Protein backbone atom coordinates (compact mmCIF):
# COMPACT_ATOMS: atom_id res chain seq x y z
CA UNK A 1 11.35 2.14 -8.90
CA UNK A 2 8.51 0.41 -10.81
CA UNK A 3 4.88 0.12 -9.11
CA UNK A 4 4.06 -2.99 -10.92
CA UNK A 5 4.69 -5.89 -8.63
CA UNK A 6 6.04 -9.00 -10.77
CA UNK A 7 4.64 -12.37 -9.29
CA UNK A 8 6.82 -15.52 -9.48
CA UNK A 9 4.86 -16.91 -12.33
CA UNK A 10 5.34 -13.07 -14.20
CA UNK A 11 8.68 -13.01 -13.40
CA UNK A 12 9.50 -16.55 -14.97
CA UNK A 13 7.54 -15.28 -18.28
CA UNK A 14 9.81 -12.48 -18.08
CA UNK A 15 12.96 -14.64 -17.98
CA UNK A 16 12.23 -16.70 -20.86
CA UNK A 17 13.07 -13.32 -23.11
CA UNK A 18 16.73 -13.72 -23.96
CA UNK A 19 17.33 -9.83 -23.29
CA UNK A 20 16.61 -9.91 -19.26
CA UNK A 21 19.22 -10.41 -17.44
CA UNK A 22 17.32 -11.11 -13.85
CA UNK A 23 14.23 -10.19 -12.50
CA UNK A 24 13.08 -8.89 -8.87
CA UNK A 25 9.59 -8.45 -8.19
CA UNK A 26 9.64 -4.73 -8.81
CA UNK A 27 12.65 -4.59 -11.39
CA UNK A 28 13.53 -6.24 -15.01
CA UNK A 29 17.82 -6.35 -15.90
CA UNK A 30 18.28 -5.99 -19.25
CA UNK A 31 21.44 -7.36 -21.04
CA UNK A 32 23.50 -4.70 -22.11
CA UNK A 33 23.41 -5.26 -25.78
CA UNK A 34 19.94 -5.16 -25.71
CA UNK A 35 20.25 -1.60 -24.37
CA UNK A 36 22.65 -0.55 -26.93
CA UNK A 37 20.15 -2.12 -29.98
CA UNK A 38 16.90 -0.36 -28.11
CA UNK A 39 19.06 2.98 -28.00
CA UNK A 40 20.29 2.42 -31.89
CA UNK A 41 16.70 1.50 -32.96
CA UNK A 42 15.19 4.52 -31.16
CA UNK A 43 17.87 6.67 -32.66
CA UNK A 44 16.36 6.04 -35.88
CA UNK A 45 12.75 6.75 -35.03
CA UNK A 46 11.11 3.77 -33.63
CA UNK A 47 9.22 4.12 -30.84
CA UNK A 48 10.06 2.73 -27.62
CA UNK A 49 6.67 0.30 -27.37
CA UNK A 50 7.75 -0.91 -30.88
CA UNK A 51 10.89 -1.75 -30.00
CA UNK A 52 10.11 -3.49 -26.85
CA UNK A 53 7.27 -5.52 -28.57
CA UNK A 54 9.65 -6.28 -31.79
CA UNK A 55 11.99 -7.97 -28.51
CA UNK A 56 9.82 -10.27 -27.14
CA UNK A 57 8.26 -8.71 -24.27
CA UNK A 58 4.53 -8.48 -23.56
CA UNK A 59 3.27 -4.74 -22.63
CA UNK A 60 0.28 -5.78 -20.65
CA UNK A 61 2.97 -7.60 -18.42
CA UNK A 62 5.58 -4.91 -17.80
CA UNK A 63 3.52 -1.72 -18.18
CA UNK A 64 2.80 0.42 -21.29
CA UNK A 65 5.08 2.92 -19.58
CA UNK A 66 8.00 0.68 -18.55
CA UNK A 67 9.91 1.15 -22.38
CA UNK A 68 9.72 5.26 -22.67
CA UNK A 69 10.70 5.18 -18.87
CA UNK A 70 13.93 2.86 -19.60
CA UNK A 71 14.68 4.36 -22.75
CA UNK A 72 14.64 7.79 -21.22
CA UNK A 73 17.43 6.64 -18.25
């Protein structure tokens, strides 16, 4: 589980991006074809930051960590 706490104001921001599903105050959803494409594109060498930021979400909001850590499960 994620030790960044998402605020109700953070966790709106967060549902704006078209590839969250939901979002708790410690957790982000993901759509599922937006885990297949992250898998696909990391695959083929991108990095997991660069393939979060290339999808609309803001590192400084969800952690610098939070895409190698999803990527990895």
């Amino acid at each position: 589980m994620s030790k960044i706490l998402y605020n109700n104001l953070e966790q709106s921001l967060l549902l704006k991006n078209s590839n969250v599903i939901k979002v708790s105050d410690r957790s982000i959803s993901y759509h599922t074809d937006f885990k297949v494409k992250a898998v696909r594109e990391y695959l083929t060498g991108k990095t997991p930051n660069q393939i979060f930021i290339e999808n609309g979400f803001n590192l400084e909001l969800i952690g610098y960590e939070k895409p190698k850590g999803c990527l990895r499960r």
